[in-house]
């Protein structure tokens, strides 16, 4: 499975998500993701599998969109306890890329819907 991730064009993106989730999980922010997708480690394989699941990308997008405004997270960032580079990655890499994937999926879905008519 890890070979499939390494060969995937989004391997760095998968690693970025995994690193962000692991950092957030150190402060127990990821319980809902772990429960919803039955994952434990939030490693590259878990992230790869979440991205493949129907609505997995949307769930991650919603999670990161919500968490970046969490008061506790902002406080941890302010007192320099949490890795601020990870938070920057959420804002400037992860969310825009997830949004791009969502847009592509919706575009494909609409095209498929029109073909079926």
mmCIF file of N, CA and C in Angstrom, residues 1-114:
data_model
loop_
_atom_site.group_PDB
_atom_site.id
_atom_site.type_symbol
_atom_site.label_atom_id
_atom_site.label_comp_id
_atom_site.label_asym_id
_atom_site.label_seq_id
_atom_site.Cartn_x
_atom_site.Cartn_y
_atom_site.Cartn_z
ATOM 1 N N UNK A 1 0.834 -1.209 0.000
ATOM 2 C CA UNK A 1 0.000 0.000 0.000
ATOM 3 C C UNK A 1 0.868 1.259 0.000
ATOM 4 N N UNK A 2 1.938 1.267 0.793
ATOM 5 C CA UNK A 2 2.773 2.471 0.835
ATOM 6 C C UNK A 2 3.436 2.724 -0.516
ATOM 7 N N UNK A 3 3.666 1.673 -1.301
ATOM 8 C CA UNK A 3 4.218 1.841 -2.638
ATOM 9 C C UNK A 3 3.227 2.584 -3.530
ATOM 10 N N UNK A 4 1.952 2.266 -3.387
ATOM 11 C CA UNK A 4 0.909 2.959 -4.155
ATOM 12 C C UNK A 4 0.883 4.443 -3.800
ATOM 13 N N UNK A 5 1.125 4.755 -2.546
ATOM 14 C CA UNK A 5 1.144 6.153 -2.105
ATOM 15 C C UNK A 5 2.344 6.866 -2.698
ATOM 16 N N UNK A 6 3.500 6.226 -2.656
ATOM 17 C CA UNK A 6 4.714 6.834 -3.201
ATOM 18 C C UNK A 6 4.575 7.114 -4.693
ATOM 19 N N UNK A 7 3.876 6.239 -5.411
ATOM 20 C CA UNK A 7 3.697 6.407 -6.846
ATOM 21 C C UNK A 7 2.577 7.384 -7.180
ATOM 22 N N UNK A 8 1.739 7.684 -6.200
ATOM 23 C CA UNK A 8 0.615 8.588 -6.405
ATOM 24 C C UNK A 8 1.134 10.006 -6.644
ATOM 25 N N UNK A 9 0.511 10.699 -7.603
ATOM 26 C CA UNK A 9 0.945 12.072 -7.916
ATOM 27 C C UNK A 9 0.736 13.017 -6.734
ATOM 28 N N UNK A 10 -0.121 12.636 -5.808
ATOM 29 C CA UNK A 10 -0.412 13.466 -4.635
ATOM 30 C C UNK A 10 0.314 12.987 -3.383
ATOM 31 N N UNK A 11 1.417 12.264 -3.542
ATOM 32 C CA UNK A 11 2.084 11.674 -2.373
ATOM 33 C C UNK A 11 2.536 12.742 -1.363
ATOM 34 N N UNK A 12 3.059 13.863 -1.833
ATOM 35 C CA UNK A 12 3.480 14.914 -0.909
ATOM 36 C C UNK A 12 2.276 15.525 -0.198
ATOM 37 N N UNK A 13 1.187 15.676 -0.917
ATOM 38 C CA UNK A 13 -0.049 16.202 -0.343
ATOM 39 C C UNK A 13 -0.574 15.259 0.740
ATOM 40 N N UNK A 14 -0.523 13.968 0.471
ATOM 41 C CA UNK A 14 -0.949 12.961 1.457
ATOM 42 C C UNK A 14 -0.073 13.073 2.705
ATOM 43 N N UNK A 15 1.223 13.226 2.522
ATOM 44 C CA UNK A 15 2.144 13.375 3.658
ATOM 45 C C UNK A 15 1.844 14.654 4.449
ATOM 46 N N UNK A 16 1.550 15.741 3.738
ATOM 47 C CA UNK A 16 1.214 17.006 4.414
ATOM 48 C C UNK A 16 -0.030 16.853 5.284
ATOM 49 N N UNK A 17 -1.047 16.187 4.744
ATOM 50 C CA UNK A 17 -2.282 15.972 5.511
ATOM 51 C C UNK A 17 -1.987 15.107 6.729
ATOM 52 N N UNK A 18 -1.238 14.032 6.529
ATOM 53 C CA UNK A 18 -0.912 13.129 7.627
ATOM 54 C C UNK A 18 -0.146 13.860 8.736
ATOM 55 N N UNK A 19 0.832 14.664 8.355
ATOM 56 C CA UNK A 19 1.601 15.422 9.348
ATOM 57 C C UNK A 19 0.699 16.383 10.121
ATOM 58 N N UNK A 20 -0.194 17.051 9.411
ATOM 59 C CA UNK A 20 -1.105 17.986 10.070
ATOM 60 C C UNK A 20 -2.028 17.251 11.036
ATOM 61 N N UNK A 21 -2.582 16.140 10.590
ATOM 62 C CA UNK A 21 -3.483 15.377 11.459
ATOM 63 C C UNK A 21 -2.750 14.841 12.680
ATOM 64 N N UNK A 22 -1.554 14.344 12.487
ATOM 65 C CA UNK A 22 -0.781 13.825 13.625
ATOM 66 C C UNK A 22 -0.484 14.929 14.636
ATOM 67 N N UNK A 23 -0.107 16.107 14.126
ATOM 68 C CA UNK A 23 0.171 17.235 15.025
ATOM 69 C C UNK A 23 -1.101 17.634 15.786
ATOM 70 N N UNK A 24 -2.203 17.710 15.080
ATOM 71 C CA UNK A 24 -3.468 18.070 15.724
ATOM 72 C C UNK A 24 -3.911 16.989 16.713
ATOM 73 N N UNK A 25 -3.624 15.741 16.384
ATOM 74 C CA UNK A 25 -4.023 14.641 17.254
ATOM 75 C C UNK A 25 -3.247 14.637 18.567
ATOM 76 N N UNK A 26 -2.070 15.231 18.562
ATOM 77 C CA UNK A 26 -1.305 15.342 19.820
ATOM 78 C C UNK A 26 -2.106 16.111 20.865
ATOM 79 N N UNK A 27 -3.031 16.947 20.397
ATOM 80 C CA UNK A 27 -3.866 17.758 21.286
ATOM 81 C C UNK A 27 -5.332 17.314 21.215
ATOM 82 N N UNK A 28 -5.523 16.104 20.708
ATOM 83 C CA UNK A 28 -6.827 15.424 20.662
ATOM 84 C C UNK A 28 -7.893 16.169 19.864
ATOM 85 N N UNK A 29 -7.495 16.726 18.733
ATOM 86 C CA UNK A 29 -8.437 17.383 17.839
ATOM 87 C C UNK A 29 -9.041 16.434 16.797
ATOM 88 N N UNK A 30 -8.461 15.263 16.635
ATOM 89 C CA UNK A 30 -8.818 14.403 15.496
ATOM 90 C C UNK A 30 -9.740 13.238 15.836
ATOM 91 N N UNK A 31 -10.331 13.273 16.990
ATOM 92 C CA UNK A 31 -11.182 12.154 17.408
ATOM 93 C C UNK A 31 -12.300 11.877 16.396
ATOM 94 N N UNK A 32 -12.927 12.921 15.883
ATOM 95 C CA UNK A 32 -14.046 12.722 14.944
ATOM 96 C C UNK A 32 -13.571 12.084 13.644
ATOM 97 N N UNK A 33 -12.428 12.483 13.131
ATOM 98 C CA UNK A 33 -11.877 11.883 11.910
ATOM 99 C C UNK A 33 -11.574 10.415 12.158
ATOM 100 N N UNK A 34 -10.965 10.121 13.293
ATOM 101 C CA UNK A 34 -10.627 8.731 13.610
ATOM 102 C C UNK A 34 -11.873 7.870 13.732
ATOM 103 N N UNK A 35 -12.912 8.383 14.337
ATOM 104 C CA UNK A 35 -14.154 7.634 14.482
ATOM 105 C C UNK A 35 -14.880 7.479 13.149
ATOM 106 N N UNK A 36 -15.035 8.567 12.418
ATOM 107 C CA UNK A 36 -15.795 8.538 11.167
ATOM 108 C C UNK A 36 -15.190 7.614 10.121
ATOM 109 N N UNK A 37 -13.872 7.481 10.128
ATOM 110 C CA UNK A 37 -13.206 6.686 9.098
ATOM 111 C C UNK A 37 -12.532 5.437 9.655
ATOM 112 N N UNK A 38 -12.769 5.144 10.914
ATOM 113 C CA UNK A 38 -12.197 3.964 11.570
ATOM 114 C C UNK A 38 -10.687 3.870 11.347
ATOM 115 N N UNK A 39 -10.017 4.959 11.603
ATOM 116 C CA UNK A 39 -8.560 4.987 11.496
ATOM 117 C C UNK A 39 -7.978 5.318 12.857
ATOM 118 N N UNK A 40 -6.736 4.924 13.044
ATOM 119 C CA UNK A 40 -6.124 5.140 14.351
ATOM 120 C C UNK A 40 -4.876 6.004 14.272
ATOM 121 N N UNK A 41 -3.994 5.678 13.339
ATOM 122 C CA UNK A 41 -2.670 6.287 13.320
ATOM 123 C C UNK A 41 -2.591 7.608 12.574
ATOM 124 N N UNK A 42 -3.514 7.841 11.655
ATOM 125 C CA UNK A 42 -3.514 9.035 10.815
ATOM 126 C C UNK A 42 -2.219 9.132 9.991
ATOM 127 N N UNK A 43 -1.692 7.968 9.647
ATOM 128 C CA UNK A 43 -0.485 7.920 8.835
ATOM 129 C C UNK A 43 -0.845 8.078 7.353
ATOM 130 N N UNK A 44 0.153 7.992 6.499
ATOM 131 C CA UNK A 44 -0.073 8.179 5.066
ATOM 132 C C UNK A 44 -1.099 7.199 4.500
ATOM 133 N N UNK A 45 -1.062 5.976 4.975
ATOM 134 C CA UNK A 45 -2.004 4.956 4.491
ATOM 135 C C UNK A 45 -3.423 5.315 4.900
ATOM 136 N N UNK A 46 -3.596 5.740 6.148
ATOM 137 C CA UNK A 46 -4.928 6.153 6.609
ATOM 138 C C UNK A 46 -5.445 7.330 5.784
ATOM 139 N N UNK A 47 -4.600 8.314 5.551
ATOM 140 C CA UNK A 47 -5.008 9.489 4.769
ATOM 141 C C UNK A 47 -5.341 9.085 3.335
ATOM 142 N N UNK A 48 -4.521 8.248 2.739
ATOM 143 C CA UNK A 48 -4.756 7.753 1.384
ATOM 144 C C UNK A 48 -6.127 7.077 1.296
ATOM 145 N N UNK A 49 -6.428 6.253 2.290
ATOM 146 C CA UNK A 49 -7.722 5.558 2.310
ATOM 147 C C UNK A 49 -8.889 6.519 2.521
ATOM 148 N N UNK A 50 -8.704 7.523 3.361
ATOM 149 C CA UNK A 50 -9.762 8.515 3.579
ATOM 150 C C UNK A 50 -10.045 9.257 2.272
ATOM 151 N N UNK A 51 -8.992 9.628 1.566
ATOM 152 C CA UNK A 51 -9.166 10.362 0.312
ATOM 153 C C UNK A 51 -9.887 9.531 -0.750
ATOM 154 N N UNK A 52 -9.775 8.224 -0.667
ATOM 155 C CA UNK A 52 -10.420 7.341 -1.643
ATOM 156 C C UNK A 52 -11.897 7.081 -1.323
ATOM 157 N N UNK A 53 -12.285 7.262 -0.075
ATOM 158 C CA UNK A 53 -13.657 6.997 0.362
ATOM 159 C C UNK A 53 -14.577 8.091 -0.165
ATOM 160 N N UNK A 54 -15.803 7.705 -0.506
ATOM 161 C CA UNK A 54 -16.805 8.685 -0.946
ATOM 162 C C UNK A 54 -16.961 9.742 0.146
ATOM 163 N N UNK A 55 -16.892 10.983 -0.225
ATOM 164 C CA UNK A 55 -17.002 12.139 0.672
ATOM 165 C C UNK A 55 -15.838 12.273 1.654
ATOM 166 N N UNK A 56 -14.789 11.490 1.480
ATOM 167 C CA UNK A 56 -13.614 11.604 2.342
ATOM 168 C C UNK A 56 -12.932 12.951 2.185
ATOM 169 N N UNK A 57 -12.808 13.396 0.944
ATOM 170 C CA UNK A 57 -12.164 14.690 0.673
ATOM 171 C C UNK A 57 -12.987 15.811 1.294
ATOM 172 N N UNK A 58 -14.301 15.738 1.119
ATOM 173 C CA UNK A 58 -15.172 16.779 1.692
ATOM 174 C C UNK A 58 -15.088 16.785 3.217
ATOM 175 N N UNK A 59 -15.044 15.611 3.810
ATOM 176 C CA UNK A 59 -14.943 15.521 5.270
ATOM 177 C C UNK A 59 -13.649 16.144 5.774
ATOM 178 N N UNK A 60 -12.549 15.855 5.091
ATOM 179 C CA UNK A 60 -11.274 16.457 5.488
ATOM 180 C C UNK A 60 -11.302 17.965 5.304
ATOM 181 N N UNK A 61 -11.899 18.409 4.209
ATOM 182 C CA UNK A 61 -12.002 19.850 3.954
ATOM 183 C C UNK A 61 -12.803 20.526 5.072
ATOM 184 N N UNK A 62 -13.943 19.954 5.413
ATOM 185 C CA UNK A 62 -14.770 20.529 6.482
ATOM 186 C C UNK A 62 -14.034 20.522 7.815
ATOM 187 N N UNK A 63 -13.327 19.416 8.087
ATOM 188 C CA UNK A 63 -12.574 19.309 9.338
ATOM 189 C C UNK A 63 -11.523 20.414 9.423
ATOM 190 N N UNK A 64 -10.694 20.534 8.384
ATOM 191 C CA UNK A 64 -9.628 21.534 8.409
ATOM 192 C C UNK A 64 -10.173 22.955 8.379
ATOM 193 N N UNK A 65 -11.267 23.174 7.661
ATOM 194 C CA UNK A 65 -11.884 24.508 7.624
ATOM 195 C C UNK A 65 -12.359 24.929 9.004
ATOM 196 N N UNK A 66 -12.934 23.998 9.712
ATOM 197 C CA UNK A 66 -13.456 24.267 11.049
ATOM 198 C C UNK A 66 -12.328 24.408 12.072
ATOM 199 N N UNK A 67 -11.387 23.479 12.018
ATOM 200 C CA UNK A 67 -10.345 23.426 13.045
ATOM 201 C C UNK A 67 -9.435 24.645 13.018
ATOM 202 N N UNK A 68 -9.235 25.222 11.850
ATOM 203 C CA UNK A 68 -8.294 26.352 11.779
ATOM 204 C C UNK A 68 -8.810 27.586 12.518
ATOM 205 N N UNK A 69 -10.103 27.600 12.857
ATOM 206 C CA UNK A 69 -10.689 28.709 13.614
ATOM 207 C C UNK A 69 -10.948 28.339 15.074
ATOM 208 N N UNK A 70 -10.560 27.135 15.458
ATOM 209 C CA UNK A 70 -10.787 26.670 16.826
ATOM 210 C C UNK A 70 -9.977 27.521 17.808
ATOM 211 N N UNK A 71 -10.642 28.010 18.824
ATOM 212 C CA UNK A 71 -9.999 28.920 19.787
ATOM 213 C C UNK A 71 -8.842 28.250 20.530
ATOM 214 N N UNK A 72 -9.019 26.997 20.891
ATOM 215 C CA UNK A 72 -7.951 26.291 21.589
ATOM 216 C C UNK A 72 -6.722 26.141 20.684
ATOM 217 N N UNK A 73 -6.959 25.813 19.419
ATOM 218 C CA UNK A 73 -5.856 25.681 18.467
ATOM 219 C C UNK A 73 -5.154 27.024 18.270
ATOM 220 N N UNK A 74 -5.924 28.085 18.128
ATOM 221 C CA UNK A 74 -5.334 29.420 17.972
ATOM 222 C C UNK A 74 -4.500 29.798 19.191
ATOM 223 N N UNK A 75 -4.986 29.428 20.365
ATOM 224 C CA UNK A 75 -4.233 29.689 21.589
ATOM 225 C C UNK A 75 -2.924 28.896 21.594
ATOM 226 N N UNK A 76 -2.984 27.616 21.232
ATOM 227 C CA UNK A 76 -1.776 26.790 21.187
ATOM 228 C C UNK A 76 -0.759 27.358 20.194
ATOM 229 N N UNK A 77 -1.271 27.905 19.119
ATOM 230 C CA UNK A 77 -0.394 28.519 18.129
ATOM 231 C C UNK A 77 0.206 29.819 18.690
ATOM 232 N N UNK A 78 -0.613 30.592 19.368
ATOM 233 C CA UNK A 78 -0.167 31.869 19.938
ATOM 234 C C UNK A 78 0.947 31.672 20.962
ATOM 235 N N UNK A 79 0.812 30.654 21.807
ATOM 236 C CA UNK A 79 1.837 30.422 22.834
ATOM 237 C C UNK A 79 2.969 29.525 22.313
ATOM 238 N N UNK A 80 2.933 29.270 21.012
ATOM 239 C CA UNK A 80 3.984 28.535 20.306
ATOM 240 C C UNK A 80 4.188 27.111 20.820
ATOM 241 N N UNK A 81 3.097 26.464 21.145
ATOM 242 C CA UNK A 81 3.165 25.078 21.583
ATOM 243 C C UNK A 81 3.007 24.152 20.379
ATOM 244 N N UNK A 82 2.122 24.512 19.486
ATOM 245 C CA UNK A 82 1.869 23.692 18.300
ATOM 246 C C UNK A 82 2.743 24.209 17.152
ATOM 247 N N UNK A 83 3.108 23.336 16.278
ATOM 248 C CA UNK A 83 3.961 23.679 15.144
ATOM 249 C C UNK A 83 3.202 24.611 14.196
ATOM 250 N N UNK A 84 3.593 25.864 14.139
ATOM 251 C CA UNK A 84 2.865 26.842 13.322
ATOM 252 C C UNK A 84 3.043 26.581 11.824
ATOM 253 N N UNK A 85 4.105 25.897 11.439
ATOM 254 C CA UNK A 85 4.285 25.537 10.027
ATOM 255 C C UNK A 85 3.168 24.596 9.578
ATOM 256 N N UNK A 86 2.760 23.720 10.474
ATOM 257 C CA UNK A 86 1.654 22.799 10.177
ATOM 258 C C UNK A 86 0.370 23.592 9.955
ATOM 259 N N UNK A 87 0.122 24.573 10.793
ATOM 260 C CA UNK A 87 -1.079 25.400 10.666
ATOM 261 C C UNK A 87 -1.029 26.198 9.361
ATOM 262 N N UNK A 88 0.136 26.707 9.021
ATOM 263 C CA UNK A 88 0.288 27.407 7.741
ATOM 264 C C UNK A 88 0.011 26.461 6.570
ATOM 265 N N UNK A 89 0.492 25.226 6.678
ATOM 266 C CA UNK A 89 0.217 24.234 5.627
ATOM 267 C C UNK A 89 -1.276 23.994 5.466
ATOM 268 N N UNK A 90 -2.001 23.972 6.572
ATOM 269 C CA UNK A 90 -3.455 23.784 6.509
ATOM 270 C C UNK A 90 -4.071 24.912 5.696
ATOM 271 N N UNK A 91 -3.691 26.132 6.023
ATOM 272 C CA UNK A 91 -4.281 27.302 5.376
ATOM 273 C C UNK A 91 -3.856 27.485 3.930
ATOM 274 N N UNK A 92 -2.591 27.242 3.641
ATOM 275 C CA UNK A 92 -2.065 27.608 2.327
ATOM 276 C C UNK A 92 -1.817 26.444 1.374
ATOM 277 N N UNK A 93 -1.796 25.229 1.872
ATOM 278 C CA UNK A 93 -1.581 24.064 1.013
ATOM 279 C C UNK A 93 -2.761 23.098 1.042
ATOM 280 N N UNK A 94 -3.089 22.646 2.236
ATOM 281 C CA UNK A 94 -4.067 21.567 2.368
ATOM 282 C C UNK A 94 -5.461 22.005 1.935
ATOM 283 N N UNK A 95 -5.974 23.071 2.519
ATOM 284 C CA UNK A 95 -7.331 23.510 2.165
ATOM 285 C C UNK A 95 -7.478 23.861 0.681
ATOM 286 N N UNK A 96 -6.556 24.635 0.096
ATOM 287 C CA UNK A 96 -6.713 24.924 -1.341
ATOM 288 C C UNK A 96 -6.673 23.666 -2.212
ATOM 289 N N UNK A 97 -5.797 22.714 -1.867
ATOM 290 C CA UNK A 97 -5.720 21.480 -2.652
ATOM 291 C C UNK A 97 -6.952 20.603 -2.474
ATOM 292 N N UNK A 98 -7.469 20.532 -1.251
ATOM 293 C CA UNK A 98 -8.709 19.772 -1.033
ATOM 294 C C UNK A 98 -9.854 20.405 -1.817
ATOM 295 N N UNK A 99 -9.931 21.728 -1.805
ATOM 296 C CA UNK A 99 -10.983 22.446 -2.544
ATOM 297 C C UNK A 99 -10.877 22.151 -4.043
ATOM 298 N N UNK A 100 -9.660 22.132 -4.545
ATOM 299 C CA UNK A 100 -9.429 21.832 -5.951
ATOM 300 C C UNK A 100 -9.922 20.421 -6.302
ATOM 301 N N UNK A 101 -9.628 19.462 -5.438
ATOM 302 C CA UNK A 101 -10.079 18.081 -5.660
ATOM 303 C C UNK A 101 -11.600 18.004 -5.619
ATOM 304 N N UNK A 102 -12.214 18.692 -4.669
ATOM 305 C CA UNK A 102 -13.676 18.713 -4.566
ATOM 306 C C UNK A 102 -14.283 19.290 -5.838
ATOM 307 N N UNK A 103 -13.726 20.394 -6.306
ATOM 308 C CA UNK A 103 -14.226 21.016 -7.537
ATOM 309 C C UNK A 103 -14.107 20.066 -8.727
ATOM 310 N N UNK A 104 -12.982 19.351 -8.826
ATOM 311 C CA UNK A 104 -12.783 18.389 -9.910
ATOM 312 C C UNK A 104 -13.792 17.244 -9.821
ATOM 313 N N UNK A 105 -14.025 16.758 -8.598
ATOM 314 C CA UNK A 105 -14.985 15.668 -8.407
ATOM 315 C C UNK A 105 -16.392 16.108 -8.788
ATOM 316 N N UNK A 106 -16.766 17.326 -8.404
ATOM 317 C CA UNK A 106 -18.098 17.842 -8.733
ATOM 318 C C UNK A 106 -18.245 18.035 -10.239
ATOM 319 N N UNK A 107 -17.192 18.479 -10.872
ATOM 320 C CA UNK A 107 -17.201 18.664 -12.320
ATOM 321 C C UNK A 107 -17.397 17.325 -13.035
ATOM 322 N N UNK A 108 -16.679 16.299 -12.587
ATOM 323 C CA UNK A 108 -16.809 14.952 -13.159
ATOM 324 C C UNK A 108 -18.206 14.406 -12.924
ATOM 325 N N UNK A 109 -18.726 14.645 -11.726
ATOM 326 C CA UNK A 109 -20.063 14.153 -11.376
ATOM 327 C C UNK A 109 -21.126 14.800 -12.252
ATOM 328 N N UNK A 110 -21.004 16.107 -12.483
ATOM 329 C CA UNK A 110 -21.956 16.806 -13.344
ATOM 330 C C UNK A 110 -21.850 16.299 -14.771
ATOM 331 N N UNK A 111 -20.651 16.100 -15.248
ATOM 332 C CA UNK A 111 -20.449 15.592 -16.621
ATOM 333 C C UNK A 111 -21.040 14.202 -16.765
ATOM 334 N N UNK A 112 -20.841 13.375 -15.748
ATOM 335 C CA UNK A 112 -21.397 12.021 -15.775
ATOM 336 C C UNK A 112 -22.913 12.059 -15.758
ATOM 337 N N UNK A 113 -23.485 12.959 -14.963
ATOM 338 C CA UNK A 113 -24.928 13.116 -14.892
ATOM 339 C C UNK A 113 -25.518 13.547 -16.216
ATOM 340 N N UNK A 114 -24.819 14.408 -16.924
ATOM 341 C CA UNK A 114 -25.293 14.885 -18.222
ATOM 342 C C UNK A 114 -25.177 13.784 -19.276
#
